[in-house]
XYZ file of C-alpha atoms in Angstrom:
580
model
C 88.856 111.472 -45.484
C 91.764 110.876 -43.036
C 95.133 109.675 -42.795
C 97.423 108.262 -39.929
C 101.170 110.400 -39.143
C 102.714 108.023 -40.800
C 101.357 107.846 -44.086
C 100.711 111.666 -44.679
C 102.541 113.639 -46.890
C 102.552 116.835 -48.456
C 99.748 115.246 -51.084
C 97.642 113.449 -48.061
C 98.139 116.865 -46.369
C 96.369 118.586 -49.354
C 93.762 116.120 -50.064
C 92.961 116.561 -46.252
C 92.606 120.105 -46.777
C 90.295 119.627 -50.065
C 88.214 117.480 -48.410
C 86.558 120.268 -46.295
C 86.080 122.490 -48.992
C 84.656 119.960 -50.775
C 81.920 119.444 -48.572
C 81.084 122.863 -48.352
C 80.790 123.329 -51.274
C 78.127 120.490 -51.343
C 76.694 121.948 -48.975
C 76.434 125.396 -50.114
C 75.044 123.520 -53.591
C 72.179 121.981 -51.792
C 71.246 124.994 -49.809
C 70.746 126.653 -53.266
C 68.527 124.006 -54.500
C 66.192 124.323 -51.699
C 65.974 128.180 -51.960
C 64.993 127.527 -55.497
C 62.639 124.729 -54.806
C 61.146 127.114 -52.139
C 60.922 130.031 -54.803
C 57.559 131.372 -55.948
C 59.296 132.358 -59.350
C 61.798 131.356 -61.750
C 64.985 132.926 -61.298
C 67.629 132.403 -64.178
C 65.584 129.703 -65.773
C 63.548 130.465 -69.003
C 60.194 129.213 -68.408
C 57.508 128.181 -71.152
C 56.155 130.944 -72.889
C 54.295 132.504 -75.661
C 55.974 131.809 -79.705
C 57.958 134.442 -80.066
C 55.935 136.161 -83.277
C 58.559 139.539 -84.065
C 56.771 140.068 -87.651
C 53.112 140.135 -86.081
C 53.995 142.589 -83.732
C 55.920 144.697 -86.217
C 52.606 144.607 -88.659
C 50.062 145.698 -85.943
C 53.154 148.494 -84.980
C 53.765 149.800 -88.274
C 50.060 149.350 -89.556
C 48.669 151.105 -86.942
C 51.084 153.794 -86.575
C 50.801 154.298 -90.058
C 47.084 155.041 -89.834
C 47.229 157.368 -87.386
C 49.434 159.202 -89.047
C 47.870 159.163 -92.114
C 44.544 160.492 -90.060
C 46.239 162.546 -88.326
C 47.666 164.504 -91.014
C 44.093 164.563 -92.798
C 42.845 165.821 -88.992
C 45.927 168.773 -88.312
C 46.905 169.659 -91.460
C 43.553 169.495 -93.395
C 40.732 170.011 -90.478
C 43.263 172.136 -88.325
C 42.051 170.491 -85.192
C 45.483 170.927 -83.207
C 45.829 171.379 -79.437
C 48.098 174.351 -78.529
C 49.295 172.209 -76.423
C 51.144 170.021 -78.679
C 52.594 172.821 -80.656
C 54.449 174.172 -77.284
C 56.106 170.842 -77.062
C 57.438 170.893 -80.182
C 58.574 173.940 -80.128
C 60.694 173.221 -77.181
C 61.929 170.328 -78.887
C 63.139 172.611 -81.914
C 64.418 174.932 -79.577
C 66.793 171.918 -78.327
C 68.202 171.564 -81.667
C 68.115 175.263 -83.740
C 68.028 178.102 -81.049
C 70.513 180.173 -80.607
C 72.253 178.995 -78.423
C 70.451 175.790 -78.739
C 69.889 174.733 -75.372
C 68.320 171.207 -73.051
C 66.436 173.622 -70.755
C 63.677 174.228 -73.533
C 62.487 171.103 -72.204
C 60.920 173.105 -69.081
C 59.542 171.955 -65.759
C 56.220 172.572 -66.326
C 55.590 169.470 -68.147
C 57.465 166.320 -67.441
C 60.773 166.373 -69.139
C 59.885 162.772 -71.135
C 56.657 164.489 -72.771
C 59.005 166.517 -74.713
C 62.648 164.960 -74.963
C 61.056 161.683 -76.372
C 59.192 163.848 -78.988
C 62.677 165.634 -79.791
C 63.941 163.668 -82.698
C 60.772 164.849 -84.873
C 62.059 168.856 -84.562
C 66.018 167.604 -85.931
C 64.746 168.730 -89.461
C 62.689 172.002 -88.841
C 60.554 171.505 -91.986
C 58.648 168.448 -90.038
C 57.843 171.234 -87.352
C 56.934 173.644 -88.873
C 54.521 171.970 -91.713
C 53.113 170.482 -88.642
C 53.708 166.845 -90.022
C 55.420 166.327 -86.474
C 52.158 166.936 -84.681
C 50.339 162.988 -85.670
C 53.593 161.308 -84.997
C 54.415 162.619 -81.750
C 51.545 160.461 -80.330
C 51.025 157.874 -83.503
C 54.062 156.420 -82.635
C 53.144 155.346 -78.996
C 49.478 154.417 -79.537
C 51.151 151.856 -81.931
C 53.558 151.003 -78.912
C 50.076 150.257 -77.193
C 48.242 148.671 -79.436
C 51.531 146.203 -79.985
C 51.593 145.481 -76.503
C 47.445 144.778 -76.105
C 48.173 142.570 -78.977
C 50.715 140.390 -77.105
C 48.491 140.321 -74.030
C 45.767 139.078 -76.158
C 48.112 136.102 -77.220
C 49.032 135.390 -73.949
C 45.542 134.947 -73.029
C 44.946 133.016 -75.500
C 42.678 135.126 -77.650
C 42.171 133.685 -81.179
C 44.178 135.338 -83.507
C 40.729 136.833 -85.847
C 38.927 138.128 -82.517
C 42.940 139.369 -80.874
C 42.502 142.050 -84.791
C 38.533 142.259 -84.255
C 39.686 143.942 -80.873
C 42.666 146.196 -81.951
C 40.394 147.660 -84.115
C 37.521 147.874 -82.811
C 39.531 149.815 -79.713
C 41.265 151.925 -82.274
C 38.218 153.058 -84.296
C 36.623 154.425 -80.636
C 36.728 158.385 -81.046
C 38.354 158.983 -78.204
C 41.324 156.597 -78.538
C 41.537 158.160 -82.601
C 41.561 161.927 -81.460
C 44.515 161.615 -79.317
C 45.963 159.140 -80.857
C 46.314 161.014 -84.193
C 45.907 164.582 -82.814
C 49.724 164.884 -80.691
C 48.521 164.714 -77.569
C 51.338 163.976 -74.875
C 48.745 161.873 -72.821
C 49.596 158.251 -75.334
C 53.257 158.729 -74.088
C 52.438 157.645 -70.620
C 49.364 155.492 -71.592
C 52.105 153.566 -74.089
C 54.243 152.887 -71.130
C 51.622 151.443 -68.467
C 50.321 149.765 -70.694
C 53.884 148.063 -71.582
C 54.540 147.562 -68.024
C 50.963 146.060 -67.601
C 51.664 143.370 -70.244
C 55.284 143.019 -68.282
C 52.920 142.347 -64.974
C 50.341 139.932 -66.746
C 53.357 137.620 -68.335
C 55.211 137.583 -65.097
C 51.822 136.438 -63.229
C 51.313 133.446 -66.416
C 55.038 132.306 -65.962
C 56.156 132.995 -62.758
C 59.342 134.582 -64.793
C 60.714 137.376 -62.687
C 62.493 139.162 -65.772
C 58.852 140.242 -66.468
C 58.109 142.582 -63.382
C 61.731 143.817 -63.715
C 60.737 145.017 -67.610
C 57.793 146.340 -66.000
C 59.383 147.963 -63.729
C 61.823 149.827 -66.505
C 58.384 150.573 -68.442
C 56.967 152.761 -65.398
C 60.148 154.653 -64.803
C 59.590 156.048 -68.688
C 56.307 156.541 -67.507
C 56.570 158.577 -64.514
C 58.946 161.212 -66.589
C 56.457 161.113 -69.385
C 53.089 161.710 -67.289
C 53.338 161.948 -63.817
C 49.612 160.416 -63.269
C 51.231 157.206 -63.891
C 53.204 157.462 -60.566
C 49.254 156.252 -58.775
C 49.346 152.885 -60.767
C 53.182 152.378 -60.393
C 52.612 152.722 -56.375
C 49.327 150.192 -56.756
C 50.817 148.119 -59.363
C 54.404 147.532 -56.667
C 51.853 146.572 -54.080
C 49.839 144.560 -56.139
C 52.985 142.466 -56.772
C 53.763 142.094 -52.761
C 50.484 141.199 -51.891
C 50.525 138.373 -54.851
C 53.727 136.958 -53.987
C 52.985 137.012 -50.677
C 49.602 135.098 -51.331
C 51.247 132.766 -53.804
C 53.813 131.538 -50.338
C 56.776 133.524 -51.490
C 58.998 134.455 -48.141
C 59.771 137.466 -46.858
C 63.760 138.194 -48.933
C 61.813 136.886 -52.406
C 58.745 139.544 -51.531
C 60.818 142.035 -50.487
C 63.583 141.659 -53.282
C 61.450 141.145 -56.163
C 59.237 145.009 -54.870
C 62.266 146.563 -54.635
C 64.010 145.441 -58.412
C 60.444 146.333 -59.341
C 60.532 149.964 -57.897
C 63.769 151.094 -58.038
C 64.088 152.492 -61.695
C 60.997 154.638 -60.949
C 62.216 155.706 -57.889
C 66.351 156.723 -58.734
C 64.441 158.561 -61.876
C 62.167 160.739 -59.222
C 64.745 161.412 -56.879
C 66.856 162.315 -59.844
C 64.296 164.683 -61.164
C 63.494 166.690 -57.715
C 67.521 166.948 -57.811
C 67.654 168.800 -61.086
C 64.233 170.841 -59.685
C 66.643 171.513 -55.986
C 69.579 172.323 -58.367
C 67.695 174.790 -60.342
C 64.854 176.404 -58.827
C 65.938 175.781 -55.454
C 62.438 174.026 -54.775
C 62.777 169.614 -55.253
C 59.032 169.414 -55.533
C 58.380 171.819 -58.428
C 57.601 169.399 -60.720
C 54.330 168.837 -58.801
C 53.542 172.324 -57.499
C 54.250 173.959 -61.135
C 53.070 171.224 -63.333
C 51.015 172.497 -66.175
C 47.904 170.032 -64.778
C 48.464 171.562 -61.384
C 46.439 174.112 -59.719
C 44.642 175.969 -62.597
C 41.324 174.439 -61.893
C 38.283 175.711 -59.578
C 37.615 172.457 -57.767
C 35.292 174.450 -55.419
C 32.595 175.045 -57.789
C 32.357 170.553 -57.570
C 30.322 169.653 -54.722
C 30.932 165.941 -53.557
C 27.625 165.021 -55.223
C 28.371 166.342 -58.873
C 31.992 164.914 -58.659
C 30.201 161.600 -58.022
C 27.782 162.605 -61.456
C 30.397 163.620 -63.097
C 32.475 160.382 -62.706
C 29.623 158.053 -63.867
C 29.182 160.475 -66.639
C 33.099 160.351 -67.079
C 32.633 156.456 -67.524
C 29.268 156.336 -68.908
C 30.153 158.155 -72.343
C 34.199 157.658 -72.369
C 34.599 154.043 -71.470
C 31.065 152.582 -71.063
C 32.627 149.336 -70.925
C 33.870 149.578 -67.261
C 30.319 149.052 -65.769
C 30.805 145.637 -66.798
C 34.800 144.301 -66.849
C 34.792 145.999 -63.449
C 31.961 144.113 -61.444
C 34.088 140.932 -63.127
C 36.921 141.662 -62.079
C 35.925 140.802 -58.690
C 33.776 138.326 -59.366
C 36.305 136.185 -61.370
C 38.792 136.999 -58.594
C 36.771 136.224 -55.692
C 35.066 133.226 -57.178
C 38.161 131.757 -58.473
C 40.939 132.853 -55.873
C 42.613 135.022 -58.297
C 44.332 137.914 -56.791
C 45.678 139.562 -60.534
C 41.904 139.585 -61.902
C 41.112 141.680 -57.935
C 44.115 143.692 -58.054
C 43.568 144.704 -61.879
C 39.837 145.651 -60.932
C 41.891 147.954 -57.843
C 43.930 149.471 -60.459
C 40.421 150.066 -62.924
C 39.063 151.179 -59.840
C 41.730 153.654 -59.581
C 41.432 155.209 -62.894
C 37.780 155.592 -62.159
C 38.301 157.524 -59.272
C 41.212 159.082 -60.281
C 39.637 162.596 -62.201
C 37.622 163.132 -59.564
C 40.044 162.647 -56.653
C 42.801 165.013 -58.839
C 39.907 167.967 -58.283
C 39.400 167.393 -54.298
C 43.065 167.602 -54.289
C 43.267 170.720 -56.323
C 46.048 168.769 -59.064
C 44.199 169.580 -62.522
C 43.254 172.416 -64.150
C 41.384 170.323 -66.443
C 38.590 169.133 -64.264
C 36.695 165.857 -65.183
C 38.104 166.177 -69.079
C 36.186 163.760 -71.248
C 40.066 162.911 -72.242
C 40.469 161.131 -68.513
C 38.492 158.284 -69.573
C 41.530 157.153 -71.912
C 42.802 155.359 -68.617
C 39.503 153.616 -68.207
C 38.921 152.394 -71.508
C 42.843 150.820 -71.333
C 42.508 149.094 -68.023
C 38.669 148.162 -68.633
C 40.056 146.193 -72.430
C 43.107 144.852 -70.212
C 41.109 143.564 -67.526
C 38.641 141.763 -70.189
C 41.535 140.407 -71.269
C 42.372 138.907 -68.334
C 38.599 138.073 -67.839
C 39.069 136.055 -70.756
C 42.499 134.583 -69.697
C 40.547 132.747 -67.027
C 37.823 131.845 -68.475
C 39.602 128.996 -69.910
C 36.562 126.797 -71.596
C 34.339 130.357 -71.630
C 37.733 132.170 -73.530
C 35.841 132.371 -77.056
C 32.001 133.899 -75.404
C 34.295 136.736 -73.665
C 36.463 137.528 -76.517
C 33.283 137.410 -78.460
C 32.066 139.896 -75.303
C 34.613 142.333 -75.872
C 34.560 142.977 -79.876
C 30.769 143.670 -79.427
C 31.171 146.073 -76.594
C 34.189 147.857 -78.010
C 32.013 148.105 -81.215
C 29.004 149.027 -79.558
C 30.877 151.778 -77.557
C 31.882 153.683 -80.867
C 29.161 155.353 -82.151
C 28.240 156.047 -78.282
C 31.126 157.764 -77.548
C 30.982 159.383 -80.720
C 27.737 160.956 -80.159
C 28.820 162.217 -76.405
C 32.022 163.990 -77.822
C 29.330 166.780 -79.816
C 28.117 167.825 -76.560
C 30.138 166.617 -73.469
C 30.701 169.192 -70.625
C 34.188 169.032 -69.939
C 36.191 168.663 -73.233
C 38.989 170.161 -74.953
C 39.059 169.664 -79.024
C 36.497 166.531 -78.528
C 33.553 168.531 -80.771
C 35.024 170.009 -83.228
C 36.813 166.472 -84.194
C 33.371 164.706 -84.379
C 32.394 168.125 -86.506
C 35.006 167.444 -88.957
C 34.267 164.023 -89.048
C 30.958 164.670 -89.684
C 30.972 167.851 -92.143
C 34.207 166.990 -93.946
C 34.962 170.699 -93.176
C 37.509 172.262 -91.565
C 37.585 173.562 -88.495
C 39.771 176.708 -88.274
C 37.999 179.497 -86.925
C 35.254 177.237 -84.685
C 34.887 177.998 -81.111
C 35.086 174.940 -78.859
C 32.290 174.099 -76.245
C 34.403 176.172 -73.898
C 35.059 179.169 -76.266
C 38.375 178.715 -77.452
C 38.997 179.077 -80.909
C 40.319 176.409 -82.946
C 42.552 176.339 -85.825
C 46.261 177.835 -86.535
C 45.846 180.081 -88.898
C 46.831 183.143 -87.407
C 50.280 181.412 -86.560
C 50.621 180.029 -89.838
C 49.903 183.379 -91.709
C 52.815 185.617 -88.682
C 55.248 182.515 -89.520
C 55.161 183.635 -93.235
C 55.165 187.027 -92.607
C 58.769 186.506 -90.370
C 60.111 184.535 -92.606
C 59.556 186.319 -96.115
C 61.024 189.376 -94.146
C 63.200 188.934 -91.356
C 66.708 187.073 -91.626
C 68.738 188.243 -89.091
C 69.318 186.158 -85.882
C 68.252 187.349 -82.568
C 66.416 190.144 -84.307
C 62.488 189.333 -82.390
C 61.617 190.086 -78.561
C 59.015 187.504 -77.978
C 57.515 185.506 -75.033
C 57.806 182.327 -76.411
C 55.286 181.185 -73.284
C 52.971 182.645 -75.247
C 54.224 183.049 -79.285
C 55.516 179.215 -79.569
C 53.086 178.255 -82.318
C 54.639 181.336 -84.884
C 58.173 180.486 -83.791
C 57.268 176.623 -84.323
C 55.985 176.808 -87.614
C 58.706 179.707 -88.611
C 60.986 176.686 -87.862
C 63.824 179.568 -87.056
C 64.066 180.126 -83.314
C 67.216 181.220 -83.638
C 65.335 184.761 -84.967
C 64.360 185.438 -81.743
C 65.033 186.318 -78.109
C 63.193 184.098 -76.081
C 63.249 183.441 -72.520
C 64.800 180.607 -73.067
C 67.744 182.097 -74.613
C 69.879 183.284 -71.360
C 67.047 182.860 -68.738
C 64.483 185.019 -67.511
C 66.309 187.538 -65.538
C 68.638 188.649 -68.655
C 65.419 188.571 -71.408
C 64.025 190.399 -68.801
C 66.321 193.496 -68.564
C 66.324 193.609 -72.624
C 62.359 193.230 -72.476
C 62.584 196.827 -70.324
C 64.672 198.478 -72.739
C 64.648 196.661 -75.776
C 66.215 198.671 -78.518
C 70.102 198.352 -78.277
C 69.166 194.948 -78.611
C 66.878 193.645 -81.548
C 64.404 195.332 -84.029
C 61.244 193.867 -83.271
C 58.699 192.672 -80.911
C 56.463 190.124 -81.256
C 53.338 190.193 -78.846
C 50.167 187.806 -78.587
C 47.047 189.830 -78.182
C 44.961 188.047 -76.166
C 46.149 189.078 -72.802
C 46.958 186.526 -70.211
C 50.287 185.603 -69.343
C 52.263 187.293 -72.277
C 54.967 189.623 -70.433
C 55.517 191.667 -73.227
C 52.117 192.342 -73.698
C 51.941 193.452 -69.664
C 54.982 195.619 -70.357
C 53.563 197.289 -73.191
C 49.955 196.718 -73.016
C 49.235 199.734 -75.888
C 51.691 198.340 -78.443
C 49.999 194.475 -77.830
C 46.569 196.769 -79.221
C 48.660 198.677 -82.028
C 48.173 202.056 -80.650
C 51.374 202.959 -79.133
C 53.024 205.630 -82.177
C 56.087 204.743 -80.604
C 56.004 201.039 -81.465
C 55.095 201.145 -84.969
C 52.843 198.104 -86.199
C 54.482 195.780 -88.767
C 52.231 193.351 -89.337
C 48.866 191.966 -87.008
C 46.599 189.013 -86.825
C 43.813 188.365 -84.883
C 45.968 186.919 -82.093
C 49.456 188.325 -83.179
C 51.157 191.445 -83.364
C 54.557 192.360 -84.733
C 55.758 196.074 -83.953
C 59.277 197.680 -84.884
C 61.583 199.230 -82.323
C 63.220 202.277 -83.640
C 66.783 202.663 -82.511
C 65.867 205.627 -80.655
C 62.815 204.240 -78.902
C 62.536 205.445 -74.992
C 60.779 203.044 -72.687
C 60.518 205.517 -69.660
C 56.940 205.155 -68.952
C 55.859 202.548 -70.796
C 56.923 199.467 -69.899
C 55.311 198.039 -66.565
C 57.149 194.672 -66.755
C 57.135 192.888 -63.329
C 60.868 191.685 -62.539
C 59.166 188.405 -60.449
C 60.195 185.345 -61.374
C 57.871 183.230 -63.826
C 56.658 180.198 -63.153
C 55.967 178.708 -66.484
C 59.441 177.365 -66.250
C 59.854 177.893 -70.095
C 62.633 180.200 -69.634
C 64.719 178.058 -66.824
């Protein structure tokens, strides 16, 4: 719009002004609606979708939490088949709460801080500890988490709603998944969270709705403090979604920004955690080199032939069902141009390979553990899922395909877990399962002995006898199951209490300072025991024996008691990061 000198005025001056702006701002509008036309994904637009169905997915939660608690209890309480594991997370977690001082740095840095902090709210009343109630939940919870989020993949594939609960249950009556589902163990925290941030990646692929692979990303970050194994599929799983995008057309800014959003919660949550391990132990990478799954194993006695038996063993009598989702996987995606279906049989691939590559690499000290097919059973049912997804007119025969295989898989799995090579608690589960007895006082296949009862019967003792705070010198490395179910921490002096350095000087002359010890007896890492290796075997007269298990031994230290020549305790720094 224009105007001649004579006719313009102070209005004509403004509308000439306007005028301009208006057009950019045309402009600028119709710049935006090609960038969005040219956009592989929706961005601020809700897109079609699954019903929303909130009371479903609170039944299959709840329900199948519920079980597992309920078999849980019958299988920790009743059968005593309880990793010691478990009990040294919880106890860190009471230690948050009741020590004295109660402190954060229970939590540790030899297992990742997640494991334990999201387990924390169970040790708030002490009672739920110590009765060992606490034990079932702290992994019920999240293999309900999972089993909720298979259950919405299953919808978005269009599963049938009587074949979507044939498969939950099928997949929760397999051994494996109900041992450490119901037994504590910390591996369902992680597994809960891929698998969340796997059903984020699958609906962002079905609706093109970028809010998805951000929610995924979120999902992983919880992951990566809760197991750090999960940091392999969060690095496959960001460059699974570049390499879609960018097959799907998407330019370089919409590839680039939507990896990035992805990664970034995962990655600020790393970097923050090798900050706290620079802070404190003056070493960023810690968490890796003194991870309790880090550098315990023998690797060397695997030759590259009996890694390779050992993995199709792994798969053969964990997660049997791989050997045929896999070979799919990249069939459907080849056949049918579909890059999620090849990319999820990369990521199956990975867990496969993953046990086996952690022992080259020397990062496990639980080599080829019949518990590392977990992994593989989870991406083998999500990439049948998928399977299924595209199918389209074959949907019903796969579904069909996958109750019978997760049914057929049970009593095979069941029957490997009695004799398996590498296990942990695996046998004596399918004993009590299959004897109705309980376990305490059975040897594993590896010779440990299973069961709690010399904790159980020391926590009694201390608690019948002893009140006064601070009053027990204990490694709690090594004595966390009696402090756990004494549900008093505050009764001791633990590493924890002021660090290592100051439990150390009181460990070397302990009397001024509290009026018993409490040593384990089995050797190992137990500094007290190495300080006072007679009194750990009752036979030092100066360290008079108050009460003894098996495992456990309680002396008294007389107010006069002279440790000149016999303690030996090394003044080295530990590495179990329990007392940092």
């Amino acid at each position: 719009m224009t105007a001649t000198p004579e006719t313009t005025t102070g209005d004509a001056s403004e509308v000439t002004l306007v005028a301009p702006d208006a057009d950019k701002a045309a402009a600028h509008i119709e710049a935006s609606k090609l960038r969005k036309a040219s956009l592989v994904q929706n961005i601020h637009r809700r897109t079609p979708d699954i019903t929303r169905r909130p009371w479903e997915s609170l039944a299959i939660f709840v329900g199948f939490t519920g079980f597992y608690i309920w078999f849980g209890y019958w299988l920790v309480v009743k059968m005593h088949v309880v990793g010691f594991e478990t009990l040294d997370r919880l106890n860190r977690a009471l230690m948050i709460w009741h020590n004295d001082p109660a402190k954060l740095s229970a939590l540790g840095f030899d297992y990742p801080p997640l494991a334990t902090l999201l387990v924390s709210p169970l040790a708030i009343f002490p009672a739920v500890t110590s009765s060992l109630i606490a034990v079932p939940i702290a992994s019920a919870v999240f293999a309900g988490l999972t089993m909720l989020s298979l259950n919405t993949m299953m919808r978005r594939a269009q599963l049938l709603a009587p074949l979507r609960y044939a498969a939950l249950l099928a997949l929760g009556a397999n051994p494996l998944f109900l041992l450490y589902a119901s037994g504590g163990a910390r591996q369902f925290i992680w597994i809960a969270f891929v698998v969340v941030a796997m059903g984020g990646v699958l609906a962002w692929y079905i609706t093109a709705d970028v809010r998805f692979v951000m929610l995924s990303g979120l999902a992983f970050s919880i992951a990566a403090l809760s197991g750090y194994g999960s940091l392999l599929w969060f690095v496959l799983t960001a460059l699974m979604i570049g390499a879609i995008l960018a097959k799907l057309g998407a330019d370089g800014s919409e590839v680039e920004g939507t990896t990035v959003g992805f990664a970034v919660p995962t990655a600020y949550v790393i970097a923050l955690w090798c900050v706290f391990n620079l802070i404190l132990l003056s070493k960023p990478f810690y968490w890796i080199t003194g991870a309790s799954d880090a550098g315990g194993g023998d690797p060397t006695s695997f030759t590259g032939v009996e890694l390779l038996q050992d993995t199709a063993s792994l798969v053969l009598y964990g997660a049997p069902i791989a050997f045929v989702v896999l070979p799919a996987l990249i069939f459907v995606g080849i056949a049918r141009n579909n890059p999620l279906s090849l990319w999820l049989g990369v990521l199956l691939a990975a867990a496969i390979v993953s046990p086996a590559l952690s022992v080259a690499l020397h990062l496990t000290d639980s080599p080829m553990q019949l518990r590392n097919a977990l992994p593989i059973l989870l991406f083998s049912v999500i990439g049948a899922i998928w399977i299924a997804r595209s199918s389209e007119s074959n949907n019903l025969i796969v579904s069909i395909a996958l109750v019978a295989a997760l049914l057929v898989s049970i009593p095979w799995t069941f029957e490997a877990m009695k004799t398996y090579r590498f296990q942990n608690l695996e046998s004596n589960f399918a004993a009590a399962l299959s004897t109705r007895d309980s376990q305490e006082g059975a040897t594993t296949l590896s010779g440990s002995t299973v069961g709690v009862r010399d904790e159980q019967a020391t926590a009694e003792y201390i608690t019948s006898n002893i009140t006064n705070p601070n009053s027990i010198l204990t490694d709690n490395a090594q004595t966390y199951g009696v402090m756990l179910m004494t549900g008093r921490p505050d009764l001791f002096v633990d590493r924890v209490d002021k660090s290592d350095g100051p439990w150390k000087e009181i460990a070397a002359n302990p009397a001024p300072y509290v009026d018993y010890m409490l040593l384990s007896t089995g050797g190992g890492g137990d500094l007290l025991a190495q300080a006072y290796p007679n009194a750990a075997d009752g036979s030092d007269p100066r360290l008079p024996v108050i009460y003894r298990t098996d495992r456990y031994v309680l002396v008294g230290v007389p107010a006069n008691f002279d440790p000149d020549g016999g303690s030996t305790l090394s003044t080295q720094t530990s590495t179990n990061g329990a007392g940092q």
